[in-house]
CSV table of C-alpha atoms in Angstrom, one decimal:
chain,number,residue,atom,x,y,z
A,684,MET,CA,-5.8,88.7,-21.2
A,685,LEU,CA,-2.7,87.5,-18.6
A,686,SER,CA,-0.3,86.5,-21.6
A,687,ALA,CA,-0.7,89.9,-23.0
A,688,THR,CA,-0.4,91.9,-20.1
A,689,VAL,CA,2.9,90.2,-19.1
A,690,ARG,CA,4.3,90.9,-22.1
A,691,VAL,CA,4.1,95.1,-20.8
A,692,ALA,CA,4.5,94.1,-17.1
A,693,GLY,CA,7.8,92.3,-17.3
A,694,ASP,CA,6.4,89.8,-14.3
A,695,LEU,CA,3.8,87.2,-13.9
A,696,ASP,CA,2.7,88.9,-10.5
A,697,VAL,CA,2.1,92.3,-11.8
A,698,ALA,CA,0.5,91.2,-15.0
A,699,GLU,CA,-2.2,89.0,-12.3
A,700,GLU,CA,-2.5,92.2,-10.4
A,701,CYS,CA,-3.3,94.0,-13.3
A,702,ALA,CA,-5.6,92.0,-14.7
A,703,GLN,CA,-7.6,92.0,-11.0
A,704,GLU,CA,-7.3,95.3,-11.3
A,705,ALA,CA,-9.2,95.4,-14.7
A,706,TYR,CA,-12.0,92.8,-13.6
A,707,VAL,CA,-12.9,95.7,-10.8
A,708,ARG,CA,-12.6,98.5,-13.4
A,709,ALA,CA,-15.4,96.5,-15.6
A,710,LEU,CA,-17.2,95.7,-12.7
A,711,GLN,CA,-17.8,99.6,-11.9
A,712,THR,CA,-17.7,101.0,-16.1
A,713,TRP,CA,-20.1,97.7,-17.4
A,714,THR,CA,-22.7,98.4,-14.6
A,715,ARG,CA,-23.0,102.1,-15.4
A,716,ASP,CA,-22.0,102.0,-19.3
A,717,GLY,CA,-23.2,98.5,-20.0
A,718,VAL,CA,-21.5,95.4,-21.5
A,719,PRO,CA,-19.2,96.8,-24.3
A,720,GLU,CA,-19.2,94.6,-27.2
A,721,ARG,CA,-15.9,93.1,-27.4
A,722,PRO,CA,-15.6,92.4,-23.4
A,723,GLY,CA,-12.5,90.1,-23.3
A,724,ALA,CA,-10.6,93.6,-25.7
A,725,TRP,CA,-12.0,95.2,-23.1
A,726,LEU,CA,-10.5,94.0,-20.6
A,727,THR,CA,-7.3,93.1,-22.0
A,728,THR,CA,-6.7,96.4,-23.0
A,729,ALA,CA,-7.7,97.8,-19.1
A,730,ALA,CA,-5.1,95.7,-18.1
A,731,ARG,CA,-2.0,96.1,-20.4
A,732,ASN,CA,-2.8,100.2,-19.0
A,733,GLN,CA,-2.7,99.0,-16.0
A,734,ALA,CA,0.9,98.0,-16.7
A,735,LEU,CA,2.1,101.0,-18.5
A,736,ASP,CA,0.6,102.7,-15.8
A,737,ARG,CA,2.7,101.0,-13.2
A,738,LEU,CA,6.0,101.1,-15.6
A,739,ARG,CA,5.9,104.5,-15.8
A,740,ARG,CA,4.8,105.6,-12.6
A,741,GLU,CA,7.7,103.5,-11.0
A,742,ILE,CA,10.5,103.5,-12.9
A,743,THR,CA,12.4,102.0,-9.7
A,744,LEU,CA,10.5,98.5,-9.5
A,745,ARG,CA,11.3,97.7,-12.9
A,746,ARG,CA,14.4,96.7,-11.6
A,747,LYS,CA,13.7,94.3,-10.0
A,748,LEU,CA,11.7,92.7,-12.6
A,749,PRO,CA,12.6,89.8,-14.3
A,750,LEU,CA,12.8,91.0,-18.0
A,751,LEU,CA,10.2,88.6,-19.4
A,752,VAL,CA,9.8,91.2,-22.5
A,753,GLU,CA,12.6,90.1,-25.0
A,754,PRO,CA,14.9,92.9,-25.1
A,755,ALA,CA,15.6,95.5,-27.4
A,756,THR,CA,12.3,94.5,-29.1
A,757,VAL,CA,9.5,95.6,-27.4
A,758,ASP,CA,9.1,99.3,-25.7
A,759,PRO,CA,6.5,99.5,-23.7
A,760,HIS,CA,6.3,103.1,-24.0
A,761,ASN,CA,5.3,102.7,-27.4
A,762,PRO,CA,1.9,101.6,-27.9
A,763,ALA,CA,2.5,100.4,-31.9
A,764,ASP,CA,5.7,98.2,-30.6
A,765,LEU,CA,3.1,96.5,-28.0
A,766,ASP,CA,0.3,96.3,-30.9
A,767,ARG,CA,3.2,94.5,-33.7
A,768,PRO,CA,2.2,90.8,-34.6
A,769,ASP,CA,4.6,88.7,-33.3
A,770,ALA,CA,6.6,86.7,-36.5
A,771,THR,CA,6.8,83.5,-35.5
A,772,VAL,CA,4.2,82.7,-33.1
A,773,PRO,CA,1.1,85.1,-33.8
A,774,ASP,CA,-0.5,83.5,-30.3
A,775,ASP,CA,0.4,85.6,-27.0
A,776,ARG,CA,-1.0,82.7,-25.0
A,777,LEU,CA,1.5,79.8,-26.6
A,778,ARG,CA,4.3,82.1,-26.2
A,779,LEU,CA,3.7,82.6,-22.1
A,780,VAL,CA,3.7,78.3,-22.1
A,781,PHE,CA,7.4,78.5,-23.9
A,782,THR,CA,8.3,80.8,-21.2
A,783,CYS,CA,7.0,78.9,-18.4
A,784,CYS,CA,8.3,75.4,-19.5
A,785,HIS,CA,11.8,76.9,-19.5
A,786,PRO,CA,14.2,74.4,-19.4
A,787,ALA,CA,15.9,76.4,-15.5
A,788,LEU,CA,12.7,75.2,-14.6
A,789,ALA,CA,11.7,71.4,-12.4
A,790,PRO,CA,10.4,69.8,-15.5
A,791,GLU,CA,6.6,69.3,-12.9
A,792,ALA,CA,7.2,73.1,-12.0
A,793,ARG,CA,7.2,74.0,-15.7
A,794,VAL,CA,3.6,72.2,-16.4
A,795,ALA,CA,2.0,72.9,-12.9
A,796,LEU,CA,3.0,77.0,-13.9
A,797,THR,CA,1.3,77.2,-17.6
A,798,LEU,CA,-1.8,75.3,-16.0
A,799,ARG,CA,-2.2,77.8,-13.7
A,800,LEU,CA,-1.0,80.7,-14.9
A,801,VAL,CA,-1.4,80.7,-19.1
A,802,CYS,CA,-4.4,78.3,-18.7
A,803,GLY,CA,-6.2,79.5,-16.0
A,804,VAL,CA,-7.0,75.8,-14.7
A,805,PRO,CA,-7.6,76.5,-10.3
A,806,THR,CA,-4.7,75.8,-8.1
A,807,PRO,CA,-6.4,72.5,-6.7
A,808,ASP,CA,-7.8,70.9,-10.4
A,809,VAL,CA,-4.0,71.0,-11.3
A,810,ALA,CA,-3.1,69.2,-7.6
A,811,ARG,CA,-5.3,66.9,-9.0
A,812,ALA,CA,-3.9,66.6,-12.3
A,813,PHE,CA,-0.4,65.9,-10.6
A,814,LEU,CA,-1.6,63.9,-8.0
A,815,VAL,CA,-0.8,65.6,-5.0
A,816,SER,CA,-2.0,67.5,-2.4
A,817,GLU,CA,-3.0,71.1,-3.1
A,818,PRO,CA,-0.7,72.7,-0.7
A,819,THR,CA,2.1,70.6,-2.2
A,820,MET,CA,1.5,72.4,-5.7
A,821,ALA,CA,0.5,76.2,-4.5
A,822,ALA,CA,4.3,75.9,-2.6
A,823,ARG,CA,5.5,74.3,-6.2
A,824,ILE,CA,3.9,77.5,-8.0
A,825,THR,CA,5.0,79.7,-6.0
A,826,ARG,CA,8.6,78.6,-6.1
A,827,ALA,CA,8.6,78.7,-9.9
A,828,LYS,CA,7.4,81.8,-10.4
A,829,LYS,CA,10.7,83.0,-8.3
A,830,LYS,CA,13.0,81.0,-10.1
A,831,ILE,CA,12.0,82.5,-13.3
A,832,ALA,CA,12.6,86.6,-11.5
A,833,GLU,CA,16.0,85.2,-10.4
A,834,ALA,CA,16.9,83.6,-13.5
A,835,ARG,CA,15.9,86.7,-15.6
A,836,ILE,CA,13.7,84.0,-18.4
A,837,PRO,CA,13.0,85.8,-21.6
A,838,TYR,CA,9.5,86.1,-22.6
A,839,ARG,CA,10.2,84.3,-26.0
A,840,VAL,CA,9.5,81.5,-28.0
A,841,PRO,CA,13.0,79.4,-27.8
A,842,GLY,CA,15.1,78.8,-31.0
A,843,ARG,CA,14.7,76.1,-33.1
A,844,ALA,CA,18.7,74.7,-30.7
A,845,GLU,CA,16.4,75.0,-27.7
A,846,LEU,CA,13.4,73.0,-28.6
A,847,PRO,CA,14.4,69.7,-27.9
A,848,GLU,CA,14.1,70.7,-23.9
A,849,ARG,CA,11.0,72.2,-23.3
A,850,LEU,CA,8.9,70.9,-26.3
A,851,ASP,CA,7.5,67.7,-23.9
A,852,SER,CA,6.8,70.0,-21.0
A,853,VAL,CA,4.6,72.4,-23.1
A,854,LEU,CA,3.0,69.4,-25.2
A,855,THR,CA,2.7,67.8,-21.6
A,856,ALA,CA,0.9,71.0,-20.3
A,857,VAL,CA,-1.5,71.3,-24.0
A,858,HIS,CA,-2.7,67.8,-22.5
A,859,LEU,CA,-3.2,68.2,-19.1
A,860,LEU,CA,-5.4,71.4,-20.0
A,861,PHE,CA,-7.3,69.5,-22.4
A,862,SER,CA,-8.1,67.0,-19.8
A,863,THR,CA,-8.9,69.3,-17.2
A,864,GLY,CA,-12.1,70.6,-19.2
A,865,HIS,CA,-12.5,67.5,-20.7
A,866,THR,CA,-13.2,65.6,-17.7
A,867,ALA,CA,-14.1,68.8,-15.5
A,868,GLY,CA,-12.7,68.2,-12.0
A,869,LYS,CA,-15.8,69.6,-10.5
A,870,GLY,CA,-19.2,71.6,-10.8
A,871,ASP,CA,-22.1,70.4,-12.9
A,872,THR,CA,-21.6,69.6,-16.2
A,873,LEU,CA,-18.9,66.5,-17.2
A,874,VAL,CA,-17.0,68.8,-20.0
A,875,ASP,CA,-15.5,72.2,-19.8
A,876,GLU,CA,-15.7,73.5,-23.6
A,877,GLU,CA,-14.3,75.9,-23.3
A,878,ILE,CA,-10.9,74.5,-22.1
A,879,CYS,CA,-11.4,72.1,-24.9
A,880,ASP,CA,-11.2,73.9,-27.2
A,881,ARG,CA,-8.8,76.0,-25.9
A,882,ALA,CA,-6.8,73.7,-25.5
A,883,MET,CA,-7.4,72.1,-29.0
A,884,HIS,CA,-6.2,75.9,-30.6
A,885,LEU,CA,-3.5,75.7,-28.6
A,886,ALA,CA,-2.7,72.0,-29.6
A,887,ARG,CA,-3.2,73.1,-33.9
A,888,THR,CA,-0.8,76.0,-33.3
A,889,LEU,CA,2.2,73.9,-32.1
A,890,ALA,CA,1.2,71.0,-35.3
A,891,ALA,CA,1.6,74.0,-37.6
A,892,LEU,CA,4.5,75.8,-36.4
A,893,LEU,CA,7.1,72.4,-35.8
A,894,PRO,CA,5.7,70.1,-38.1
A,895,GLU,CA,8.6,67.9,-38.3
A,896,GLN,CA,8.4,67.5,-34.6
A,897,PRO,CA,6.1,63.5,-34.9
A,898,GLU,CA,4.6,64.3,-31.2
A,899,THR,CA,3.0,67.8,-31.6
A,900,ARG,CA,1.1,65.7,-34.2
A,901,GLY,CA,0.4,62.6,-31.9
A,902,LEU,CA,-0.8,64.7,-29.3
A,903,LEU,CA,-3.1,66.8,-32.1
A,904,GLY,CA,-4.4,63.4,-33.7
A,905,LEU,CA,-5.1,62.4,-30.1
A,906,LEU,CA,-6.9,65.6,-29.0
A,907,LEU,CA,-8.6,65.0,-32.2
A,908,LEU,CA,-9.8,61.6,-31.3
A,909,THR,CA,-10.9,62.2,-28.3
A,910,ASP,CA,-12.8,65.0,-28.4
A,911,ALA,CA,-14.7,63.5,-31.3
A,912,ARG,CA,-16.8,61.6,-28.7
A,913,ARG,CA,-17.4,65.2,-27.2
A,914,ALA,CA,-21.4,65.0,-27.8
A,915,THR,CA,-21.8,61.6,-27.2
A,916,ARG,CA,-20.5,61.6,-23.2
A,917,THR,CA,-23.4,62.5,-21.2
A,918,ASP,CA,-27.2,62.0,-22.4
A,919,GLN,CA,-29.9,65.0,-22.7
A,920,GLN,CA,-30.4,65.1,-18.9
A,921,GLY,CA,-26.5,65.7,-18.6
A,922,ARG,CA,-25.8,62.1,-17.3
A,923,LEU,CA,-22.5,60.5,-17.9
A,924,LEU,CA,-22.4,57.7,-21.3
A,925,LEU,CA,-19.7,54.9,-21.0
A,926,LEU,CA,-18.3,54.4,-23.9
A,927,ALA,CA,-20.5,51.3,-24.1
A,928,ASP,CA,-23.4,53.3,-24.5
A,929,GLN,CA,-22.3,55.7,-26.4
A,930,ASP,CA,-24.3,56.5,-30.2
A,931,ARG,CA,-21.4,56.0,-32.1
A,932,THR,CA,-22.7,57.2,-35.1
A,933,ARG,CA,-23.2,61.2,-33.6
A,934,TRP,CA,-19.2,61.0,-33.0
A,935,ASP,CA,-17.4,63.2,-35.5
A,936,GLN,CA,-16.3,61.6,-38.0
A,937,ARG,CA,-14.5,64.5,-39.6
A,938,ALA,CA,-12.3,64.9,-36.5
A,939,ILE,CA,-12.0,61.1,-36.1
A,940,LEU,CA,-10.2,61.4,-39.8
A,941,GLU,CA,-8.3,63.9,-39.4
A,942,GLY,CA,-7.2,62.6,-35.7
A,943,LEU,CA,-6.2,59.7,-37.7
A,944,THR,CA,-4.6,61.2,-40.7
A,945,VAL,CA,-1.9,63.3,-38.3
A,946,THR,CA,-1.4,60.3,-36.0
A,947,ALA,CA,-0.9,57.7,-39.0
A,948,GLY,CA,1.8,60.8,-40.4
A,949,ALA,CA,3.3,60.9,-36.5
A,950,LEU,CA,3.6,56.9,-36.5
A,951,ALA,CA,5.3,57.2,-39.9
A,952,SER,CA,8.0,59.2,-38.9
A,953,GLY,CA,10.4,56.9,-36.4
A,954,PRO,CA,9.5,55.4,-33.1
A,955,PRO,CA,6.8,56.7,-31.4
A,956,ALA,CA,7.0,58.7,-28.6
A,957,ARG,CA,4.0,59.1,-25.5
A,958,PHE,CA,2.0,61.1,-27.4
A,959,THR,CA,1.6,59.7,-30.5
A,960,LEU,CA,1.0,56.0,-28.7
A,961,GLN,CA,-1.9,57.9,-26.6
A,962,ALA,CA,-3.3,58.7,-30.0
A,963,ALA,CA,-2.8,54.9,-31.8
A,964,ILE,CA,-5.0,53.6,-28.7
A,965,ALA,CA,-7.7,56.6,-29.1
A,966,GLY,CA,-7.7,55.4,-33.0
A,967,VAL,CA,-8.6,51.9,-31.6
A,968,HIS,CA,-11.4,52.5,-29.8
A,969,ALA,CA,-12.5,55.7,-32.6
A,970,THR,CA,-12.3,52.8,-35.0
A,971,ALA,CA,-14.1,50.3,-32.9
A,972,PRO,CA,-18.3,49.3,-34.4
A,973,SER,CA,-18.6,48.7,-31.0
A,974,LEU,CA,-17.5,48.2,-27.6
A,975,GLU,CA,-17.1,44.4,-28.0
A,976,GLN,CA,-16.1,44.6,-30.8
A,977,THR,CA,-13.2,46.5,-30.1
A,978,ASP,CA,-9.0,44.7,-30.7
A,979,TRP,CA,-8.9,44.6,-26.9
A,980,PRO,CA,-5.3,43.1,-27.3
A,981,ARG,CA,-4.0,45.5,-29.7
A,982,VAL,CA,-4.5,48.3,-27.1
A,983,VAL,CA,-3.2,46.0,-24.3
A,984,HIS,CA,-0.1,46.2,-26.7
A,985,LEU,CA,0.0,49.7,-27.1
A,986,TYR,CA,-0.7,50.4,-23.6
A,987,ASP,CA,2.7,47.7,-22.7
A,988,ARG,CA,4.3,50.0,-25.5
A,989,LEU,CA,3.5,53.1,-23.9
A,990,LEU,CA,5.2,51.7,-20.5
A,991,ALA,CA,7.8,51.5,-22.1
A,992,VAL,CA,8.0,55.1,-22.4
A,993,TRP,CA,6.0,57.0,-19.9
A,994,ASN,CA,5.8,54.9,-16.9
A,995,THR,CA,3.4,56.0,-14.7
A,996,PRO,CA,0.4,54.7,-12.0
A,997,VAL,CA,-2.4,56.0,-14.5
A,998,VAL,CA,-1.3,54.8,-17.7
A,999,ALA,CA,-0.9,50.8,-15.6
A,1000,LEU,CA,-4.5,51.8,-14.7
A,1001,ASN,CA,-5.7,52.4,-17.8
A,1002,ARG,CA,-4.0,49.2,-19.1
A,1003,ALA,CA,-5.8,47.1,-16.6
A,1004,ALA,CA,-8.9,48.2,-17.7
A,1005,ALA,CA,-8.2,46.9,-20.9
A,1006,VAL,CA,-7.0,44.0,-20.0
A,1007,ALA,CA,-10.2,43.1,-18.4
A,1008,PHE,CA,-11.8,43.7,-21.5
A,1009,ALA,CA,-9.7,41.2,-23.3
A,1010,ASP,CA,-8.9,38.8,-20.5
A,1011,GLY,CA,-12.0,38.9,-18.4
A,1012,PRO,CA,-12.2,40.9,-15.1
A,1013,ALA,CA,-10.5,38.6,-12.7
A,1014,ALA,CA,-7.1,38.7,-14.8
A,1015,ALA,CA,-7.3,42.5,-14.1
A,1016,LEU,CA,-7.8,42.8,-10.5
A,1017,PRO,CA,-4.2,41.6,-9.3
A,1018,LEU,CA,-3.7,44.2,-11.5
A,1019,LEU,CA,-5.2,47.0,-9.3
A,1020,ASP,CA,-3.8,45.2,-6.4
A,1021,GLU,CA,-0.5,46.2,-7.1
A,1022,LEU,CA,-1.8,49.8,-8.0
A,1023,ALA,CA,-3.4,50.0,-4.9
A,1024,ALA,CA,-0.2,50.4,-2.7
A,1025,ASP,CA,1.4,53.0,-5.3
A,1026,PRO,CA,0.6,56.3,-2.8
A,1027,ARG,CA,0.5,58.4,-5.5
A,1028,LEU,CA,-3.1,56.8,-6.6
A,1029,ALA,CA,-4.4,57.0,-2.8
A,1030,ASP,CA,-6.5,60.0,-3.9
A,1031,TYR,CA,-7.7,59.1,-7.1
A,1032,PRO,CA,-10.9,58.5,-7.5
A,1033,TYR,CA,-10.5,56.0,-10.9
A,1034,LEU,CA,-8.8,53.6,-9.3
A,1035,PRO,CA,-11.8,52.4,-6.6
A,1036,ALA,CA,-14.1,53.2,-9.2
A,1037,THR,CA,-12.0,51.0,-11.5
A,1038,ARG,CA,-12.2,48.2,-8.9
A,1039,ALA,CA,-16.3,48.6,-8.5
A,1040,ASP,CA,-16.8,47.9,-11.8
A,1041,LEU,CA,-14.8,45.0,-12.2
A,1042,LEU,CA,-16.2,43.3,-8.8
A,1043,ARG,CA,-19.6,44.2,-10.4
A,1044,ARG,CA,-18.7,42.6,-13.6
A,1045,LEU,CA,-17.4,39.7,-11.4
A,1046,GLY,CA,-21.1,39.4,-9.1
A,1047,ASP,CA,-19.3,40.4,-6.0
A,1048,ALA,CA,-22.2,43.0,-5.0
A,1049,ALA,CA,-21.1,43.6,-1.5
A,1050,GLY,CA,-17.5,44.3,-2.4
A,1051,ALA,CA,-18.2,46.7,-5.6
A,1052,ALA,CA,-20.4,48.5,-3.6
A,1053,SER,CA,-17.9,49.6,-1.0
A,1054,ALA,CA,-15.6,50.3,-4.1
A,1055,TYR,CA,-18.1,52.6,-5.5
A,1056,ARG,CA,-18.8,53.9,-2.1
A,1057,ARG,CA,-15.3,54.9,-1.9
A,1058,ALA,CA,-15.2,56.5,-5.4
A,1059,MET,CA,-17.7,58.2,-4.7
A,1060,GLU,CA,-15.7,60.5,-1.9
A,1061,LEU,CA,-13.1,61.9,-3.9
A,1062,THR,CA,-15.1,62.4,-6.8
A,1063,ALA,CA,-16.1,66.2,-7.1
A,1064,ASN,CA,-17.3,66.4,-11.0
A,1065,SER,CA,-21.3,66.6,-10.1
A,1066,ALA,CA,-22.1,63.7,-13.5
A,1067,GLU,CA,-19.1,61.5,-12.2
A,1068,ARG,CA,-20.6,61.5,-8.8
A,1069,ALA,CA,-24.4,60.7,-10.4
A,1070,PHE,CA,-22.7,58.2,-12.2
A,1071,LEU,CA,-21.5,55.9,-9.7
A,1072,GLU,CA,-24.6,57.3,-7.4
A,1073,GLN,CA,-26.7,54.7,-9.7
A,1074,ARG,CA,-24.2,52.3,-9.9
A,1075,LEU,CA,-24.2,51.9,-6.1
A,1076,ALA,CA,-28.0,51.9,-5.9
A,1077,GLU,CA,-27.9,49.0,-8.3
A,1078,VAL,CA,-25.2,46.5,-6.8
A,1079,SER,CA,-26.7,47.7,-3.5
A,1080,ARG,CA,-29.9,45.7,-4.6
A,1081,ALA,CA,-28.5,43.0,-5.7
A,1082,ALA,CA,-26.1,42.3,-2.4
A,1083,GLY,CA,-29.7,43.0,-0.8
A,1084,ALA,CA,-29.1,46.5,0.9
A,1085,ARG,CA,-30.2,49.7,1.4
A,1086,PRO,CA,-27.3,52.2,-0.1
A,1087,ALA,CA,-25.4,54.4,1.5
A,1088,PRO,CA,-26.9,58.1,1.6
A,1089,GLY,CA,-25.1,60.2,-1.0
């Protein structure tokens, strides 16, 4: 809805306002006349009409708006032009993704703006994905929107020569979008299926649009192999199931086969980059008969290669978790100690959660309980929090202490 409206409004802020006005109008009209057969189309049309009315009424304001509409190709006064399909990318949302990922913006701002405006991810969840505070992220998004206005960034898919400087940010945005759905930042359910499906659609569109780019296939492979486990990540009561407890016979074998195929193609195209390497790691898990039979040394090796091209504390944490299975939990604890000094992970719940699991496996019930409590303080997702509470109760009983109130 926002992506379609911004083509008419020519300004991100105005498009957001028109979208909000469309929602208000829907509340009034639908209460009186009932919900239309295609509510999404109704809302989009209402928002676009609001944008057209603004442009027609306030000609002087148009001189202050960034020109996000392709020059001389879309006439906001001609409805036929507004509905003309794009010959290159038929997805309005993807067009806006490329706009938000313009090289004139800072790399972090490109992805943050995409997640917030194109994908509708709330600012707190965007901040959580970047391991920064909410005010910091809100300021980044505001600066990015201002930069688009000042630089008069065109709303279009870049030409082939422009793709290299934008593609990595576009892929990162789609990956983070999937991640926010794969494990919802908050709420009662572990997975936001709508967000996962939206990210999968964008990944497929990118792979079809740019098949010669290995990382588009790497990203698609990663999402397919990860999403293949969706139905088994919780039990019938919505409780979290770890990899060891999932019924692998219920994994989506068709998605796994497709994911392995596109990943193999990406690996064969030259030295693998970060999404292809992550897809290769996901492929090892997808083909392992069980957790114990997973080729953990290979997983650690792949994480080593990933750190060489994408050195982030989250990747290092995931590598430490793999080391714990390859060489034992005692071998991984010093790695967590090093990561604990990184301020970017100060409020990252998976660091204390990983420490708690390693201490539990080593028999340090009291230490594990303390780490579980810290992880619970940082966790907003109800399914993850319930799992941590269960584990806390288990280790508290083992330590001969009552569990702390949740």
